[in-house]
Short mmCIF file of C-alpha atoms in Angstrom, two decimals:
data_model
loop_
_atom_site.label_atom_id
_atom_site.label_comp_id
_atom_site.label_asym_id
_atom_site.label_seq_id
_atom_site.Cartn_x
_atom_site.Cartn_y
_atom_site.Cartn_z
CA MET Q 114 -16.89 -3.01 -28.83
CA LYS Q 115 -16.41 -1.23 -25.40
CA ARG Q 116 -12.78 -0.66 -24.54
CA PHE Q 117 -11.33 0.06 -21.07
CA VAL Q 118 -7.86 1.40 -20.51
CA ASP Q 119 -6.07 0.90 -17.15
CA ASN Q 120 -3.76 3.83 -16.60
CA GLY Q 121 -2.55 2.64 -13.24
CA LEU Q 122 -5.27 3.77 -10.99
CA SER Q 123 -4.43 2.76 -7.33
CA SER Q 124 -7.02 1.63 -4.73
CA LEU Q 125 -5.97 4.56 -2.66
CA GLU Q 126 -7.08 6.97 -5.25
CA LEU Q 127 -10.52 5.63 -5.12
CA LEU Q 128 -10.93 6.94 -1.58
CA LYS Q 129 -11.38 10.50 -2.89
CA PRO Q 130 -13.34 12.71 -2.52
CA GLU Q 131 -15.16 10.71 0.38
CA ILE Q 132 -15.74 7.25 1.62
CA TRP Q 133 -19.25 6.09 2.26
CA VAL Q 134 -19.54 3.79 5.39
CA CYS Q 135 -22.17 2.51 7.71
CA CYS Q 136 -22.63 4.84 10.74
CA PRO Q 137 -21.60 2.63 13.96
CA LYS Q 138 -24.45 4.53 15.94
CA CYS Q 139 -27.58 4.06 13.62
CA ASP Q 140 -26.22 1.96 10.64
CA HIS Q 141 -27.21 4.60 8.13
CA LEU Q 142 -24.98 6.45 5.61
CA ALA Q 143 -21.95 8.07 7.14
CA LYS Q 144 -19.21 9.73 5.22
CA ILE Q 145 -15.35 10.03 5.81
CA LYS Q 146 -14.13 13.35 4.60
CA GLU Q 147 -10.98 15.34 4.78
CA THR Q 148 -11.45 19.03 5.22
CA THR Q 149 -9.10 21.91 5.33
CA LEU Q 150 -9.79 24.85 7.59
CA GLU Q 151 -7.29 27.60 8.14
CA SER Q 152 -4.45 25.38 6.80
CA ILE Q 153 -5.41 22.65 9.27
CA GLN Q 154 -6.39 19.39 7.75
CA LYS Q 155 -9.15 17.59 9.52
CA ILE Q 156 -10.43 13.95 8.89
CA GLU Q 157 -13.90 13.26 10.21
CA VAL Q 158 -16.73 10.72 9.84
CA VAL Q 159 -19.98 12.30 9.79
CA CYS Q 160 -23.41 10.54 9.72
CA THR Q 161 -25.95 11.88 7.22
CA TYR Q 162 -28.86 10.71 9.47
CA CYS Q 163 -28.05 11.10 13.11
CA SER Q 164 -25.73 13.27 15.12
CA TYR Q 165 -22.82 11.00 15.09
CA ARG Q 166 -19.48 12.75 14.21
CA LYS Q 167 -15.92 11.77 15.13
CA ASN Q 168 -12.50 12.90 14.42
CA LEU Q 169 -10.41 10.29 12.78
CA GLU Q 170 -6.94 11.83 12.46
CA ASN Q 171 -5.49 9.82 15.18
CA TYR Q 172 -6.84 6.51 13.95
CA ARG Q 173 -5.48 6.45 10.55
CA SER Q 174 -3.09 3.53 9.48
CA THR Q 175 -1.26 2.76 6.37
CA SER Q 176 -2.81 0.54 3.78
CA TYR Q 177 -0.87 -1.63 1.30
CA ASP Q 178 -3.55 -3.51 -0.58
CA PHE Q 179 -7.41 -3.36 -1.02
CA VAL Q 180 -8.10 -6.99 -0.15
CA ASN Q 181 -5.23 -8.10 2.26
CA TYR Q 182 -3.08 -5.69 4.02
CA TYR Q 183 -0.82 -5.40 7.18
CA PHE Q 184 -0.75 -2.41 9.58
CA ASN Q 185 2.17 -0.26 9.84
CA LEU Q 186 3.96 -1.12 13.21
CA ASN Q 187 4.57 2.45 14.28
CA SER Q 188 2.73 2.10 17.53
CA ASN Q 189 3.52 -0.24 20.43
CA ILE Q 190 2.33 -3.82 19.88
CA GLU Q 191 1.47 -4.02 23.57
CA GLU Q 192 -1.31 -1.55 22.86
CA TRP Q 193 -2.81 -3.43 20.17
CA ALA Q 194 -5.83 -5.86 20.76
CA GLY Q 195 -6.86 -6.66 17.36
CA ALA Q 196 -6.04 -9.59 14.98
CA CYS Q 197 -2.35 -10.85 15.01
CA ASN Q 198 -0.11 -12.99 13.10
CA ILE Q 199 2.15 -15.29 14.92
CA THR Q 200 5.52 -16.47 13.44
CA ILE Q 201 7.97 -18.91 14.97
CA ASP Q 202 11.23 -19.53 12.74
CA LYS Q 203 13.97 -21.08 14.87
CA LYS Q 204 16.85 -23.28 14.17
CA CYS Q 205 16.89 -26.73 15.86
CA LEU Q 206 19.91 -26.74 18.14
CA SER Q 207 19.70 -30.50 18.70
CA CYS Q 208 20.09 -31.79 15.11
CA LYS Q 209 21.37 -28.46 13.62
CA GLU Q 210 19.84 -29.35 10.27
CA GLY Q 211 16.05 -28.48 10.80
CA LYS Q 212 13.97 -25.81 12.01
CA TYR Q 213 11.02 -25.09 14.14
CA LYS Q 214 8.74 -23.35 11.95
CA PHE Q 215 5.11 -22.15 12.78
CA GLU Q 216 2.68 -19.48 11.46
CA LYS Q 217 -0.95 -18.78 12.36
CA ASP Q 218 -3.41 -15.86 12.34
CA PHE Q 219 -5.58 -15.01 15.49
CA ALA Q 220 -8.63 -12.95 15.40
CA ARG Q 221 -7.68 -11.03 18.51
CA LYS Q 222 -4.50 -10.64 20.53
CA SER Q 223 -6.11 -12.16 23.79
CA ALA Q 224 -6.51 -15.58 21.71
CA ILE Q 225 -2.79 -15.95 21.38
CA PRO Q 226 -1.75 -19.01 23.62
CA ARG Q 227 0.99 -18.50 26.25
CA PHE Q 228 2.87 -21.55 24.85
CA ILE Q 229 3.14 -23.17 21.53
CA ASN Q 230 4.64 -26.69 20.84
CA VAL Q 231 6.37 -26.94 17.44
CA GLU Q 232 7.95 -29.99 15.80
CA CYS Q 233 11.25 -29.79 14.23
CA ASN Q 234 10.95 -30.29 10.40
CA PHE Q 235 14.15 -32.64 10.34
CA CYS Q 236 14.43 -34.53 13.51
CA LEU Q 237 10.87 -34.09 14.72
CA LYS Q 238 11.73 -33.14 18.20
CA ILE Q 239 9.12 -31.07 19.81
CA GLN Q 240 10.02 -27.84 21.56
CA THR Q 241 7.85 -25.52 23.54
CA PHE Q 242 7.95 -21.74 22.95
CA ASP Q 243 6.66 -18.92 24.99
CA GLN Q 244 5.22 -15.61 23.93
CA ALA Q 245 8.66 -13.93 24.34
CA GLN Q 246 10.00 -16.06 21.44
CA PHE Q 247 7.02 -15.30 19.20
CA GLU Q 248 7.14 -12.80 16.18
CA ILE Q 249 3.90 -10.99 16.54
CA SER Q 250 2.55 -8.73 13.81
CA LYS Q 251 -0.65 -6.67 13.72
CA LEU Q 252 -2.82 -8.20 11.07
CA MET Q 253 -6.10 -7.36 9.37
CA ALA Q 254 -6.68 -9.79 6.60
CA ASN Q 255 -9.36 -10.25 4.00
CA LYS Q 256 -11.06 -6.93 4.88
CA VAL Q 257 -13.33 -6.90 1.86
CA GLY Q 258 -16.35 -4.82 2.63
CA ALA Q 259 -14.57 -2.30 4.89
CA ASP Q 260 -12.64 0.90 4.28
CA PRO Q 261 -8.91 0.31 4.44
CA TYR Q 262 -7.97 3.16 6.76
CA TYR Q 263 -10.61 2.91 9.53
CA HIS Q 264 -12.37 -0.32 8.97
CA PHE Q 265 -15.88 0.98 8.94
CA PRO Q 266 -18.30 -1.36 7.09
CA LEU Q 267 -18.65 0.08 3.58
CA TYR Q 268 -22.31 1.36 2.93
CA LEU Q 269 -22.22 0.48 -0.74
CA ALA Q 270 -21.96 -3.36 -0.62
CA SER Q 271 -23.93 -5.98 -2.45
CA PRO Q 272 -23.44 -9.83 -2.05
CA VAL Q 273 -23.24 -12.09 -5.12
CA ARG Q 274 -22.70 -15.85 -5.36
CA GLN Q 275 -19.08 -15.47 -5.59
CA GLY Q 276 -18.51 -12.94 -2.94
CA LEU Q 277 -19.14 -9.30 -2.19
CA ILE Q 278 -19.16 -6.31 -4.62
CA CYS Q 279 -18.56 -3.06 -2.96
CA ALA Q 280 -17.56 0.55 -3.50
CA PHE Q 281 -16.18 3.36 -1.51
CA ASN Q 282 -18.21 6.03 -3.27
CA PRO Q 283 -20.54 6.55 -6.34
CA GLN Q 284 -17.52 7.41 -8.45
CA HIS Q 285 -15.96 4.06 -7.59
CA ILE Q 286 -19.13 2.42 -8.87
CA GLN Q 287 -18.93 3.99 -12.18
CA ILE Q 288 -15.21 3.03 -12.60
CA LEU Q 289 -16.05 -0.58 -11.78
CA LYS Q 290 -18.97 -0.50 -14.14
CA ASP Q 291 -16.88 0.65 -16.96
CA TYR Q 292 -14.21 -2.04 -16.35
CA ILE Q 293 -16.78 -4.86 -16.07
CA GLN Q 294 -18.73 -3.78 -19.14
CA ALA Q 295 -15.62 -3.55 -21.33
CA ASP Q 296 -15.10 -6.12 -24.07
CA LEU Q 297 -11.39 -5.30 -24.51
CA ARG Q 298 -9.25 -4.36 -21.44
CA GLU Q 299 -5.85 -2.64 -22.08
CA ARG Q 300 -3.38 -1.41 -19.65
CA LYS Q 301 -0.93 1.55 -20.18
CA TYR Q 302 0.95 1.29 -17.08
CA PRO Q 303 4.52 -0.29 -16.67
CA ASN Q 304 4.03 -1.62 -12.99
CA TYR Q 305 0.83 -3.34 -13.46
CA ASN Q 306 1.00 -4.90 -9.91
CA LYS Q 307 0.36 -1.39 -8.31
CA SER Q 308 -2.84 -1.08 -10.33
CA TYR Q 309 -6.34 -1.45 -8.46
CA PHE Q 310 -7.55 -3.70 -11.25
CA SER Q 311 -4.59 -6.13 -10.93
CA ARG Q 312 -5.66 -6.69 -7.30
CA LEU Q 313 -9.39 -7.62 -8.17
CA PRO Q 314 -10.18 -11.30 -7.59
CA ALA Q 315 -10.40 -13.49 -10.72
CA TRP Q 316 -14.08 -14.04 -10.42
CA ILE Q 317 -14.72 -10.15 -10.77
CA LYS Q 318 -12.53 -10.13 -13.97
CA SER Q 319 -14.16 -13.20 -15.46
CA ALA Q 320 -16.72 -12.60 -18.31
CA ARG Q 321 -18.71 -15.40 -17.20
CA ASN Q 322 -19.69 -13.41 -14.02
CA ARG Q 323 -20.31 -10.19 -15.97
CA LYS Q 324 -24.10 -10.14 -15.87
CA GLU Q 325 -24.37 -10.88 -12.24
CA ILE Q 326 -21.79 -8.37 -11.12
CA LEU Q 327 -23.31 -5.49 -13.34
CA LYS Q 328 -26.74 -6.33 -11.51
CA ALA Q 329 -25.04 -5.75 -8.20
CA LEU Q 330 -23.49 -2.50 -9.48
CA LEU Q 331 -26.91 -1.45 -10.60
CA ARG Q 332 -28.28 -2.20 -7.06
CA LEU Q 333 -25.62 0.12 -5.71
CA GLU Q 334 -26.36 2.82 -8.21
CA GLN Q 335 -29.89 2.74 -7.06
CA MET Q 336 -28.87 3.05 -3.47
CA THR Q 337 -27.01 6.23 -4.23
CA THR Q 338 -30.14 7.83 -5.88
CA THR Q 339 -32.21 7.37 -2.78
CA ILE Q 340 -29.64 9.51 -0.73
CA GLN Q 341 -30.66 13.14 -0.19
CA PRO Q 342 -27.87 15.51 -1.01
#
């Protein structure tokens, strides 16, 4: 019987020592690495095939979860053009009993309408709200298949019927493989919700899909063997 013990490994720990992503220039393998030269830390994406190289230090954002996460709102929302979450939660001043509640995600900031009509959940009165009354948050949802810091597409990704199996690097593939193959899965970590494995979708954890997922991981392993050191 194969046994796997979860010691509280976090998704961010899997990003070491490097992240394998698709080069935005040629679509071949590029690697995101942290290097230290004369006490100066440098984060770069470097393509292994073409001459693409980019410093990423100024592009880094905080990730909270592997599958769904929100950006840290340190920068001005006015400078953001990507996906946004709109929330309206206002008390109805007419009936004083209900609220105007609205929430929706938009793929880009430019898609947000200038005005939104919302119905009171008690008296059903409709009120128009403009953008000055919206609560706007930067959002990057359901980013499976992309690295959680810079959003480059992951190089090690293989589709299956239920979704996408992907890995940050070869070490990640081996960790996933050990977890999927295990007949007995245990955890020795008090706060299980912080563990990478607690965040995996149920279909990945299901023994019913074990064979198909292992085949996908084997395909990813074969991809790594074709890469020249």
